[in-house]
Tab-separated table of C-alpha atoms (C1' of nucleotides) in Angstrom:
chain	number	residue	atom	x	y	z
A	1	MET	CA	10.324	9.918	-37.709
A	2	PRO	CA	12.582	7.960	-35.367
A	3	LYS	CA	11.011	5.557	-32.958
A	4	ARG	CA	10.560	7.101	-29.610
A	5	GLY	CA	10.510	5.824	-26.080
A	6	TYR	CA	8.701	7.114	-23.103
A	7	HIS	CA	9.768	10.660	-23.731
A	8	HIS	CA	8.831	12.272	-26.932
A	9	GLY	CA	11.523	14.870	-27.193
A	10	ASN	CA	9.625	17.537	-29.030
A	11	LEU	CA	6.041	16.976	-28.151
A	12	ARG	CA	5.028	20.598	-27.948
A	13	GLN	CA	5.744	21.268	-31.593
A	14	ALA	CA	4.508	17.840	-32.633
A	15	LEU	CA	1.143	18.717	-31.095
A	16	VAL	CA	0.991	22.008	-32.927
A	17	ASP	CA	1.799	20.270	-36.183
A	18	ALA	CA	-0.799	17.600	-35.574
A	19	SER	CA	-3.371	20.268	-34.826
A	20	LEU	CA	-2.578	22.101	-38.019
A	21	THR	CA	-3.007	18.959	-40.059
A	22	LEU	CA	-6.346	18.252	-38.434
A	23	ILE	CA	-7.590	21.806	-38.839
A	24	GLU	CA	-6.584	21.722	-42.460
A	25	GLU	CA	-8.383	18.456	-43.083
A	26	ARG	CA	-11.560	18.982	-41.119
A	27	GLY	CA	-11.860	22.659	-40.496
A	28	PRO	CA	-11.744	24.458	-37.175
A	29	THR	CA	-14.831	22.574	-35.985
A	30	GLY	CA	-13.438	19.142	-36.657
A	31	PHE	CA	-10.397	19.683	-34.544
A	32	THR	CA	-10.268	18.074	-31.101
A	33	LEU	CA	-7.570	18.038	-28.503
A	34	SER	CA	-7.882	14.307	-28.071
A	35	GLU	CA	-7.367	13.612	-31.721
A	36	ALA	CA	-4.441	15.957	-31.941
A	37	ALA	CA	-2.860	14.034	-29.097
A	38	LYS	CA	-3.556	10.734	-30.786
A	39	THR	CA	-2.100	11.986	-34.040
A	40	ALA	CA	1.048	12.953	-32.177
A	41	GLY	CA	1.132	9.468	-30.702
A	42	VAL	CA	0.407	10.482	-27.169
A	43	THR	CA	-2.281	10.401	-24.501
A	44	PRO	CA	-4.660	13.385	-24.299
A	45	ALA	CA	-3.448	14.070	-20.782
A	46	ALA	CA	0.075	14.643	-22.060
A	47	VAL	CA	-1.113	17.759	-23.838
A	48	TYR	CA	-1.495	19.459	-20.484
A	49	ARG	CA	2.235	19.286	-19.887
A	50	HIS	CA	2.657	21.782	-22.693
A	51	PHE	CA	-0.570	23.699	-23.063
A	52	GLU	CA	-3.256	24.995	-20.785
A	53	GLY	CA	-5.921	23.319	-22.834
A	54	ARG	CA	-7.597	23.107	-26.157
A	55	GLU	CA	-7.835	26.830	-26.831
A	56	ASP	CA	-4.257	27.414	-25.870
A	57	LEU	CA	-3.166	24.849	-28.415
A	58	ILE	CA	-5.071	26.502	-31.233
A	59	ALA	CA	-3.764	29.864	-30.152
A	60	GLU	CA	-0.213	28.609	-30.465
A	61	ALA	CA	-0.945	27.394	-33.978
A	62	ALA	CA	-2.345	30.800	-34.850
A	63	LEU	CA	0.643	32.534	-33.305
A	64	GLN	CA	3.054	30.527	-35.393
A	65	GLY	CA	0.883	31.309	-38.369
A	66	TYR	CA	1.181	35.033	-37.821
A	67	GLU	CA	4.924	34.708	-37.489
A	68	ILE	CA	5.296	32.816	-40.746
A	69	PHE	CA	2.844	35.187	-42.402
A	70	THR	CA	4.791	38.249	-41.319
A	71	GLU	CA	8.058	36.703	-42.368
A	72	LEU	CA	6.796	35.775	-45.826
A	73	MET	CA	5.271	39.157	-46.436
A	74	GLN	CA	8.328	40.911	-45.118
A	75	HIS	CA	10.561	38.869	-47.359
A	76	ALA	CA	8.369	39.596	-50.351
A	77	TYR	CA	8.486	43.255	-49.496
A	78	ASP	CA	12.255	43.278	-49.100
A	79	THR	CA	12.995	41.453	-52.297
A	80	GLY	CA	10.098	42.756	-54.319
A	81	GLY	CA	11.916	45.768	-55.753
A	82	PRO	CA	12.718	47.785	-57.732
A	83	SER	CA	9.645	49.982	-57.371
A	84	ASP	CA	7.154	50.553	-54.599
A	85	LEU	CA	4.562	49.144	-56.936
A	86	SER	CA	6.414	45.916	-57.571
A	87	ARG	CA	7.086	45.551	-53.855
A	88	PHE	CA	3.435	46.010	-53.164
A	89	GLY	CA	2.508	43.425	-55.746
A	90	ALA	CA	4.955	40.954	-54.288
A	91	THR	CA	3.372	41.420	-50.877
A	92	GLY	CA	-0.036	40.642	-52.322
A	93	HIS	CA	1.250	37.508	-53.952
A	94	ALA	CA	2.788	36.482	-50.656
A	95	TYR	CA	-0.607	36.798	-49.022
A	96	LEU	CA	-2.208	34.320	-51.359
A	97	ALA	CA	0.813	32.059	-51.314
A	98	PHE	CA	0.614	31.884	-47.560
A	99	ALA	CA	-3.070	30.971	-47.601
A	100	ARG	CA	-2.238	28.300	-50.137
A	101	LYS	CA	0.768	26.766	-48.524
A	102	PHE	CA	-0.336	27.058	-44.915
A	103	PRO	CA	-4.078	26.502	-44.934
A	104	GLY	CA	-4.058	25.122	-41.403
A	105	HIS	CA	-2.379	28.233	-40.111
A	106	TYR	CA	-4.669	30.459	-42.106
A	107	ILE	CA	-7.755	28.807	-40.685
A	108	ALA	CA	-6.383	28.914	-37.153
A	109	MET	CA	-5.698	32.615	-37.598
A	110	PHE	CA	-8.873	33.756	-39.265
A	111	GLU	CA	-11.561	31.141	-38.880
A	112	SER	CA	-11.019	29.383	-35.604
A	113	GLY	CA	-12.797	32.029	-33.617
A	114	ILE	CA	-9.953	32.651	-31.210
A	115	SER	CA	-9.520	36.285	-30.363
A	116	VAL	CA	-6.385	37.992	-31.437
A	117	ASN	CA	-6.366	39.660	-28.034
A	118	ARG	CA	-6.170	36.386	-26.216
A	119	THR	CA	-2.591	37.019	-25.264
A	120	PRO	CA	-0.251	39.968	-25.771
A	121	ASP	CA	2.004	37.746	-27.862
A	122	LEU	CA	-0.771	36.934	-30.234
A	123	ALA	CA	-1.974	40.510	-30.472
A	124	ASN	CA	1.541	41.587	-31.169
A	125	ALA	CA	2.144	38.990	-33.867
A	126	SER	CA	-1.074	39.966	-35.576
A	127	ALA	CA	-0.237	43.648	-35.416
A	128	GLN	CA	3.137	42.999	-36.967
A	129	ALA	CA	1.597	41.196	-39.904
A	130	ARG	CA	-0.778	44.050	-40.443
A	131	ALA	CA	2.090	46.493	-40.199
A	132	VAL	CA	3.984	44.952	-43.096
A	133	LEU	CA	1.048	45.300	-45.424
A	134	GLU	CA	0.328	48.765	-44.197
A	135	ARG	CA	3.882	49.959	-44.649
A	136	SER	CA	3.935	48.695	-48.192
A	137	ALA	CA	0.624	50.405	-48.842
A	138	THR	CA	1.794	53.641	-47.285
A	139	GLU	CA	4.832	53.856	-49.489
A	140	LEU	CA	2.887	53.072	-52.580
A	141	ALA	CA	0.325	55.679	-51.654
A	142	GLN	CA	3.028	58.340	-51.725
A	143	HIS	CA	2.773	58.190	-55.480
A	144	ILE	CA	-0.738	59.525	-55.342
A	145	PRO	CA	-1.216	63.268	-55.150
A	146	ALA	CA	-1.821	64.131	-51.521
A	147	ASP	CA	-5.254	65.605	-52.051
A	148	ARG	CA	-6.559	62.427	-53.632
A	149	ARG	CA	-4.669	59.984	-51.482
A	150	PRO	CA	-6.712	57.650	-49.297
A	151	PRO	CA	-5.475	57.034	-45.762
A	152	ALA	CA	-3.015	54.163	-45.666
A	153	ALA	CA	-5.113	52.220	-43.190
A	154	MET	CA	-8.055	52.342	-45.563
A	155	PHE	CA	-5.942	51.461	-48.536
A	156	SER	CA	-4.507	48.399	-46.880
A	157	ALA	CA	-7.891	47.417	-45.450
A	158	HIS	CA	-9.248	47.311	-48.997
A	159	ILE	CA	-6.424	45.107	-50.131
A	160	TRP	CA	-6.735	42.849	-47.142
A	161	ALA	CA	-10.474	42.536	-47.618
A	162	MET	CA	-10.209	41.571	-51.253
A	163	SER	CA	-7.432	39.107	-50.568
A	164	HIS	CA	-9.313	37.512	-47.722
A	165	GLY	CA	-12.495	37.405	-49.752
A	166	VAL	CA	-10.788	35.646	-52.623
A	167	VAL	CA	-9.263	33.111	-50.264
A	168	GLU	CA	-12.510	32.388	-48.477
A	169	LEU	CA	-14.832	32.276	-51.441
A	170	PHE	CA	-12.712	30.965	-54.245
A	171	SER	CA	-9.499	29.501	-52.980
A	172	ARG	CA	-10.824	27.001	-50.490
A	173	GLY	CA	-11.866	23.762	-52.070
A	174	GLN	CA	-15.444	23.891	-50.936
A	175	PRO	CA	-17.306	21.566	-53.232
A	176	GLY	CA	-19.730	23.359	-55.443
A	177	ARG	CA	-18.600	26.862	-54.892
A	178	GLN	CA	-15.656	26.792	-57.177
A	179	SER	CA	-13.946	29.666	-58.724
A	180	PRO	CA	-14.657	30.497	-62.327
A	181	TYR	CA	-11.012	31.633	-62.427
A	182	PRO	CA	-7.856	30.622	-60.619
A	183	PRO	CA	-7.709	32.613	-57.395
A	184	GLU	CA	-4.324	34.029	-58.300
A	185	ASP	CA	-5.738	35.557	-61.449
A	186	LEU	CA	-8.796	36.779	-59.649
A	187	LEU	CA	-6.779	38.549	-57.005
A	188	GLU	CA	-4.203	39.892	-59.402
A	189	SER	CA	-6.767	41.327	-61.767
A	190	GLY	CA	-8.893	42.681	-58.955
A	191	ILE	CA	-6.039	44.469	-57.307
A	192	GLY	CA	-4.823	45.644	-60.683
A	193	ILE	CA	-8.128	47.304	-61.385
A	194	TYR	CA	-8.193	48.780	-57.905
A	195	LEU	CA	-4.717	50.273	-58.297
A	196	ARG	CA	-5.696	51.689	-61.640
A	197	GLY	CA	-8.574	53.382	-59.872
A	198	LEU	CA	-6.044	55.087	-57.656
A	199	GLY	CA	-4.031	56.170	-60.639
A	200	LEU	CA	-1.107	53.977	-59.670
A	201	ILE	CA	-1.222	52.077	-62.915
A	202	PRO	CA	-1.781	53.823	-66.240
A	203	GLN	CA	-5.344	53.675	-67.419
A	204	ASP	CA	-4.976	51.633	-70.543
A	205	LYS	CA	-2.520	49.052	-69.418
B	1	MET	CA	-45.784	34.526	-28.341
B	2	PRO	CA	-49.032	32.891	-27.224
B	3	LYS	CA	-48.884	30.130	-24.698
B	4	ARG	CA	-48.924	26.795	-26.369
B	5	GLY	CA	-50.207	23.390	-25.420
B	6	TYR	CA	-48.998	20.040	-26.471
B	7	HIS	CA	-48.822	21.008	-30.088
B	8	HIS	CA	-46.619	23.834	-31.053
B	9	GLY	CA	-48.317	24.890	-34.225
B	10	ASN	CA	-45.319	26.203	-36.092
B	11	LEU	CA	-42.406	24.304	-34.712
B	12	ARG	CA	-40.507	23.921	-37.941
B	13	GLN	CA	-39.999	27.625	-38.381
B	14	ALA	CA	-39.547	28.170	-34.653
B	15	LEU	CA	-36.616	25.744	-34.782
B	16	VAL	CA	-35.062	27.550	-37.697
B	17	ASP	CA	-35.420	30.859	-35.885
B	18	ALA	CA	-33.941	29.452	-32.704
B	19	SER	CA	-31.017	28.070	-34.675
B	20	LEU	CA	-30.389	31.406	-36.296
B	21	THR	CA	-30.325	33.147	-32.950
B	22	LEU	CA	-27.895	30.613	-31.571
B	23	ILE	CA	-25.634	30.748	-34.601
B	24	GLU	CA	-25.608	34.497	-34.393
B	25	GLU	CA	-24.706	34.482	-30.718
B	26	ARG	CA	-22.149	31.712	-30.610
B	27	GLY	CA	-20.984	31.136	-34.106
B	28	PRO	CA	-21.492	28.050	-36.239
B	29	THR	CA	-19.505	25.964	-33.747
B	30	GLY	CA	-21.585	26.906	-30.758
B	31	PHE	CA	-24.794	25.754	-32.305
B	32	THR	CA	-26.290	22.464	-31.179
B	33	LEU	CA	-29.477	20.745	-32.120
B	34	SER	CA	-30.368	20.126	-28.496
B	35	GLU	CA	-30.057	23.755	-27.585
B	36	ALA	CA	-32.022	24.885	-30.582
B	37	ALA	CA	-34.789	22.556	-29.444
B	38	LYS	CA	-34.622	23.881	-25.922
B	39	THR	CA	-34.738	27.448	-27.152
B	40	ALA	CA	-37.853	26.600	-29.113
B	41	GLY	CA	-39.337	25.117	-25.955
B	42	VAL	CA	-39.321	21.562	-27.120
B	43	THR	CA	-37.592	18.225	-26.610
B	44	PRO	CA	-34.614	17.440	-28.877
B	45	ALA	CA	-36.484	14.445	-30.213
B	46	ALA	CA	-39.208	16.695	-31.565
B	47	VAL	CA	-36.757	18.128	-34.047
B	48	TYR	CA	-36.833	14.858	-35.931
B	49	ARG	CA	-40.475	15.351	-36.810
B	50	HIS	CA	-39.401	18.232	-39.019
B	51	PHE	CA	-35.782	17.710	-39.969
B	52	GLU	CA	-33.563	14.795	-40.755
B	53	GLY	CA	-31.032	15.939	-38.230
B	54	ARG	CA	-28.658	18.634	-37.231
B	55	GLU	CA	-27.203	19.326	-40.659
B	56	ASP	CA	-30.581	19.452	-42.258
B	57	LEU	CA	-31.634	22.122	-39.810
B	58	ILE	CA	-28.654	24.319	-40.593
B	59	ALA	CA	-29.198	23.770	-44.293
B	60	GLU	CA	-32.746	25.053	-43.974
B	61	ALA	CA	-31.463	28.178	-42.235
B	62	ALA	CA	-28.986	28.704	-45.035
B	63	LEU	CA	-31.657	28.135	-47.643
B	64	GLN	CA	-33.899	30.763	-46.139
B	65	GLY	CA	-30.878	33.026	-45.984
B	66	TYR	CA	-30.244	32.694	-49.695
B	67	GLU	CA	-33.865	33.450	-50.401
B	68	ILE	CA	-33.874	36.614	-48.327
B	69	PHE	CA	-30.517	37.563	-49.761
B	70	THR	CA	-31.724	37.185	-53.326
B	71	GLU	CA	-34.895	39.066	-52.597
B	72	LEU	CA	-33.084	41.997	-50.999
B	73	MET	CA	-30.549	42.252	-53.764
B	74	GLN	CA	-33.216	41.917	-56.402
B	75	HIS	CA	-35.257	44.637	-54.783
B	76	ALA	CA	-32.240	46.914	-54.569
B	77	TYR	CA	-31.534	46.245	-58.205
B	78	ASP	CA	-35.106	46.941	-59.256
B	79	THR	CA	-35.462	50.171	-57.349
B	80	GLY	CA	-31.863	51.296	-57.613
B	81	GLY	CA	-32.283	53.286	-60.834
B	82	PRO	CA	-31.952	55.480	-62.743
B	83	SER	CA	-28.595	54.317	-64.077
B	84	ASP	CA	-26.866	50.961	-64.275
B	85	LEU	CA	-24.251	52.417	-61.993
B	86	SER	CA	-26.710	53.454	-59.314
B	87	ARG	CA	-28.431	50.091	-59.546
B	88	PHE	CA	-25.111	48.376	-59.113
B	89	GLY	CA	-24.296	50.511	-56.099
B	90	ALA	CA	-27.661	49.728	-54.543
B	91	THR	CA	-26.964	46.024	-54.948
B	92	GLY	CA	-23.665	46.407	-53.147
B	93	HIS	CA	-25.319	48.237	-50.287
B	94	ALA	CA	-27.897	45.504	-50.090
B	95	TYR	CA	-25.117	42.970	-49.671
B	96	LEU	CA	-23.719	44.666	-46.622
B	97	ALA	CA	-27.158	45.424	-45.257
B	98	PHE	CA	-28.019	41.768	-45.459
B	99	ALA	CA	-24.865	40.727	-43.614
B	100	ARG	CA	-25.719	43.294	-40.988
B	101	LYS	CA	-29.359	42.559	-40.485
B	102	PHE	CA	-29.209	38.799	-40.873
B	103	PRO	CA	-25.918	37.734	-39.364
B	104	GLY	CA	-27.264	34.314	-38.425
B	105	HIS	CA	-28.284	33.647	-41.995
B	106	TYR	CA	-25.012	34.977	-43.306
B	107	ILE	CA	-23.011	32.685	-41.062
B	108	ALA	CA	-25.184	29.693	-41.918
B	109	MET	CA	-24.648	30.417	-45.597
B	110	PHE	CA	-20.953	31.144	-45.670
B	111	GLU	CA	-19.329	29.942	-42.495
B	112	SER	CA	-21.199	26.902	-41.313
B	113	GLY	CA	-19.353	24.570	-43.598
B	114	ILE	CA	-22.437	23.098	-45.201
B	115	SER	CA	-22.018	22.506	-48.883
B	116	VAL	CA	-24.140	24.474	-51.247
B	117	ASN	CA	-24.590	21.286	-53.209
B	118	ARG	CA	-26.189	19.496	-50.312
B	119	THR	CA	-29.566	19.639	-51.983
B	120	PRO	CA	-30.744	20.883	-55.371
B	121	ASP	CA	-32.903	23.466	-53.605
B	122	LEU	CA	-29.943	24.918	-51.832
B	123	ALA	CA	-27.750	24.914	-54.912
B	124	ASN	CA	-30.499	26.625	-56.799
B	125	ALA	CA	-31.069	29.301	-54.172
B	126	SER	CA	-27.373	30.028	-54.068
B	127	ALA	CA	-27.135	30.243	-57.838
B	128	GLN	CA	-30.017	32.687	-57.938
B	129	ALA	CA	-28.324	34.998	-55.459
B	130	ARG	CA	-25.185	34.912	-57.509
B	131	ALA	CA	-27.189	35.585	-60.637
B	132	VAL	CA	-28.598	38.857	-59.352
B	133	LEU	CA	-25.182	40.259	-58.642
B	134	GLU	CA	-23.858	38.965	-61.922
B	135	ARG	CA	-26.675	40.476	-63.947
B	136	SER	CA	-26.137	43.836	-62.351
B	137	ALA	CA	-22.424	43.576	-63.049
B	138	THR	CA	-22.986	42.528	-66.621
B	139	GLU	CA	-25.138	45.516	-67.397
B	140	LEU	CA	-22.755	47.900	-65.788
B	141	ALA	CA	-19.898	46.347	-67.714
B	142	GLN	CA	-21.617	47.279	-70.964
B	143	HIS	CA	-20.423	50.804	-70.341
B	144	ILE	CA	-16.839	49.687	-70.695
B	145	PRO	CA	-15.388	49.501	-74.179
B	146	ALA	CA	-15.559	45.873	-75.238
B	147	ASP	CA	-11.834	45.464	-75.688
B	148	ARG	CA	-11.113	46.490	-72.125
B	149	ARG	CA	-14.126	44.891	-70.543
B	150	PRO	CA	-13.478	42.128	-68.022
B	151	PRO	CA	-15.740	39.080	-68.150
B	152	ALA	CA	-18.848	39.608	-66.059
B	153	ALA	CA	-18.111	36.577	-63.915
B	154	MET	CA	-14.753	38.005	-62.996
B	155	PHE	CA	-16.148	41.428	-62.383
B	156	SER	CA	-18.787	40.154	-60.012
B	157	ALA	CA	-16.327	37.788	-58.333
B	158	HIS	CA	-14.172	40.794	-57.486
B	159	ILE	CA	-17.085	42.634	-55.988
B	160	TRP	CA	-18.243	39.598	-54.082
B	161	ALA	CA	-14.755	38.983	-52.728
B	162	MET	CA	-14.312	42.503	-51.480
B	163	SER	CA	-17.765	42.559	-49.935
B	164	HIS	CA	-17.236	39.246	-48.213
B	165	GLY	CA	-13.799	40.280	-47.046
B	166	VAL	CA	-15.111	43.464	-45.505
B	167	VAL	CA	-17.859	41.570	-43.735
B	168	GLU	CA	-15.555	38.907	-42.386
B	169	LEU	CA	-12.673	41.082	-41.337
B	170	PHE	CA	-14.250	44.334	-40.328
B	171	SER	CA	-17.957	43.993	-39.920
B	172	ARG	CA	-18.109	41.158	-37.457
B	173	GLY	CA	-17.643	42.264	-33.900
B	174	GLN	CA	-14.615	40.163	-33.221
B	175	PRO	CA	-12.951	41.764	-30.247
B	176	GLY	CA	-9.626	43.261	-31.081
B	177	ARG	CA	-9.827	43.135	-34.793
B	178	GLN	CA	-11.939	46.160	-35.256
B	179	SER	CA	-12.280	48.248	-38.286
B	180	PRO	CA	-10.445	51.537	-38.467
B	181	TYR	CA	-13.447	52.679	-40.512
B	182	PRO	CA	-17.125	51.807	-40.577
B	183	PRO	CA	-17.550	48.825	-42.873
B	184	GLU	CA	-20.036	50.703	-45.031
B	185	ASP	CA	-17.456	53.370	-45.779
B	186	LEU	CA	-14.765	50.807	-46.337
B	187	LEU	CA	-16.825	48.899	-48.853
B	188	GLU	CA	-18.168	51.976	-50.560
B	189	SER	CA	-14.768	53.553	-50.986
B	190	GLY	CA	-13.173	50.280	-52.021
B	191	ILE	CA	-15.723	49.584	-54.683
B	192	GLY	CA	-15.620	53.202	-55.765
B	193	ILE	CA	-11.904	52.981	-56.401
B	194	TYR	CA	-12.357	49.676	-58.175
B	195	LEU	CA	-15.014	51.087	-60.481
B	196	ARG	CA	-12.818	54.055	-61.218
B	197	GLY	CA	-10.168	51.596	-62.256
B	198	LEU	CA	-12.610	50.248	-64.808
B	199	GLY	CA	-13.340	53.717	-66.058
B	200	LEU	CA	-16.925	53.564	-64.829
B	201	ILE	CA	-16.499	56.584	-62.616
B	202	PRO	CA	-14.627	59.659	-63.770
B	203	GLN	CA	-11.082	59.758	-62.538
B	204	ASP	CA	-11.167	62.827	-60.364
B	205	LYS	CA	-14.538	62.466	-58.789
C	1	DT	C1'	32.562	4.838	-12.829
C	2	DG	C1'	28.750	4.053	-9.798
C	3	DT	C1'	24.968	5.102	-6.903
C	4	DA	C1'	21.138	8.046	-4.870
C	5	DC	C1'	17.973	11.083	-5.770
C	6	DA	C1'	15.322	15.033	-7.800
C	7	DT	C1'	13.010	16.395	-11.740
C	8	DC	C1'	10.617	15.875	-15.711
C	9	DA	C1'	7.329	14.039	-19.226
C	10	DG	C1'	4.650	10.783	-20.037
C	11	DT	C1'	0.592	7.005	-18.773
C	12	DG	C1'	-3.928	5.167	-17.863
C	13	DA	C1'	-8.024	5.166	-15.505
C	14	DA	C1'	-11.685	7.860	-14.310
C	15	DC	C1'	-14.982	11.822	-14.192
C	16	DG	C1'	-18.995	14.400	-15.615
C	17	DC	C1'	-21.001	16.352	-19.531
C	18	DG	C1'	-23.705	17.313	-23.425
C	19	DC	C1'	-24.169	15.735	-27.751
C	20	DG	C1'	-27.110	13.491	-31.690
C	21	DT	C1'	-30.177	10.011	-32.268
C	22	DT	C1'	-33.746	6.029	-31.391
C	23	DC	C1'	-37.801	4.318	-29.556
C	24	DA	C1'	-42.144	3.174	-27.581
C	25	DC	C1'	-45.328	6.058	-25.778
C	26	DT	C1'	-49.257	9.519	-25.297
C	27	DG	C1'	-51.849	13.669	-25.608
C	28	DA	C1'	-54.214	16.632	-28.982
C	29	DT	C1'	-56.479	17.299	-33.242
C	30	DG	C1'	-59.343	16.352	-37.092
C	31	DT	C1'	-62.688	13.491	-39.531
C	32	DA	C1'	-66.456	10.016	-40.522
C	33	DC	C1'	-70.688	8.585	-39.435
D	1	DT	C1'	-74.269	17.079	-31.309
D	2	DG	C1'	-71.844	12.988	-29.941
D	3	DT	C1'	-68.839	9.138	-30.364
D	4	DA	C1'	-65.083	6.159	-32.461
D	5	DC	C1'	-61.092	6.202	-34.501
D	6	DA	C1'	-57.008	7.506	-37.392
D	7	DT	C1'	-53.434	10.653	-37.683
D	8	DC	C1'	-50.302	13.732	-36.144
D	9	DA	C1'	-46.850	16.111	-33.143
D	10	DG	C1'	-45.090	15.992	-29.244
D	11	DT	C1'	-42.735	13.508	-24.701
D	12	DG	C1'	-39.343	11.274	-21.851
D	13	DA	C1'	-36.198	7.830	-21.047
D	14	DA	C1'	-32.381	5.700	-22.789
D	15	DC	C1'	-28.238	4.765	-25.717
D	16	DG	C1'	-23.439	5.042	-26.974
D	17	DC	C1'	-19.995	8.271	-27.897
D	18	DG	C1'	-16.204	11.263	-27.695
D	19	DC	C1'	-15.071	15.226	-25.605
D	20	DG	C1'	-11.975	18.108	-22.246
D	21	DT	C1'	-9.995	17.686	-18.016
D	22	DT	C1'	-8.093	15.723	-13.342
D	23	DC	C1'	-5.333	12.782	-10.784
D	24	DA	C1'	-2.181	9.663	-8.734
D	25	DC	C1'	1.105	7.109	-10.824
D	26	DT	C1'	5.584	5.642	-13.113
D	27	DG	C1'	9.275	5.344	-16.357
D	28	DA	C1'	13.201	8.013	-18.183
D	29	DT	C1'	16.589	11.495	-17.745
D	30	DG	C1'	19.946	14.404	-15.663
D	31	DT	C1'	22.839	15.759	-11.742
D	32	DA	C1'	25.538	15.591	-7.310
D	33	DC	C1'	28.753	13.354	-4.872
DNA sequence: TGTACATCAGTGAACGCGCGTTCACTGATGTAC
DNA sequence: TGTACATCAGTGAACGCGCGTTCACTGATGTAC
């Protein structure tokens, strides 16, 4: 990082990045505006040139998280061919990969307690992320006979719930509550069994 | 509650209860020792007659949570007959019922950030809760041919993950991220599909 | 190219606040005789 | 039954701290002429 003078140049993003690092290290509780400012090498008051306050700063981090999330899942979906099933699987992997690679974002999005309806932008970004997963689920569900096909929203809610559960319970490094299996395996096998239950994977592997 | 004099009589538990109410209302972040004391009608300093400090108070709430949790799941297991399958289902229902009826405890246990290894008591209580679910899963898994049977720990981790995911994403009243379905239905259908994938429920219901 | 000036992005001091924690204390309770 | 005393469970004042936020300010940058 080049030495800076009185003006920072890109303080807004530097503050978001600092916040993400702090959230990642100390959890949503441990994060403070003052410390984020200090980490970015700036006075707390400077934050107010770019954000309305503490909440607004976290919200921006979450927003960026949703954007990255959507992008990753979309990319996985696009390149996950050839089949609907393989695309769906790629999307699931992308979910876990995101939680792994962007823990600060993930926490800001799902554990910081900020409402997704805080701003239209945020609500929109969140809806888009959901939409990617749901589209993938919808297409996959076409392979199930219509009379036994669960609604796409339910299907994707199941997947989301299991993914989130694996991340929260087994992927985070909480001391003492470690996974008996790598989270990737846990999620992969869990979703595999689930898909088998829908008849999307042959019964005896 | 009877009017009290200088001595409270049952302050320790009153503090735990006050904490649980606060946690429930404001989340793990919103909880403060001072306010818990005030809610219990007592000076903050009085807390130190019964707990080592703030963390210790939360840990006690979590501990009691694990005990209730274990008890409820155990009871569901015991009375959930006649089959291993029905017992397993009852245990799953008990999970969600617990999260519903004791949200303060649930948050203290899983979202407050206190480590389960904080004290041997707490670690033990947590292990016992896990054990109930795992036992139920193990017995149910006996109905799967051995060569296709997943390890019990994995099986129960899947169930736990989906349950926790449903609670976190769809059961909590976070404004704007509401469930498209009642959480009970979501969990029931999700686990149903999962069990079908293991061949524990006939394929076409 | 040089100067005047508006705009912008930061500083630094100050604020009020509620937090967790400590301490010497005191009122209430229980027990010994 | 009454008194002395030890023990216990609270009070209330005080602390240092870091927080989020505000304000008047000033240094740096960009633009007009």
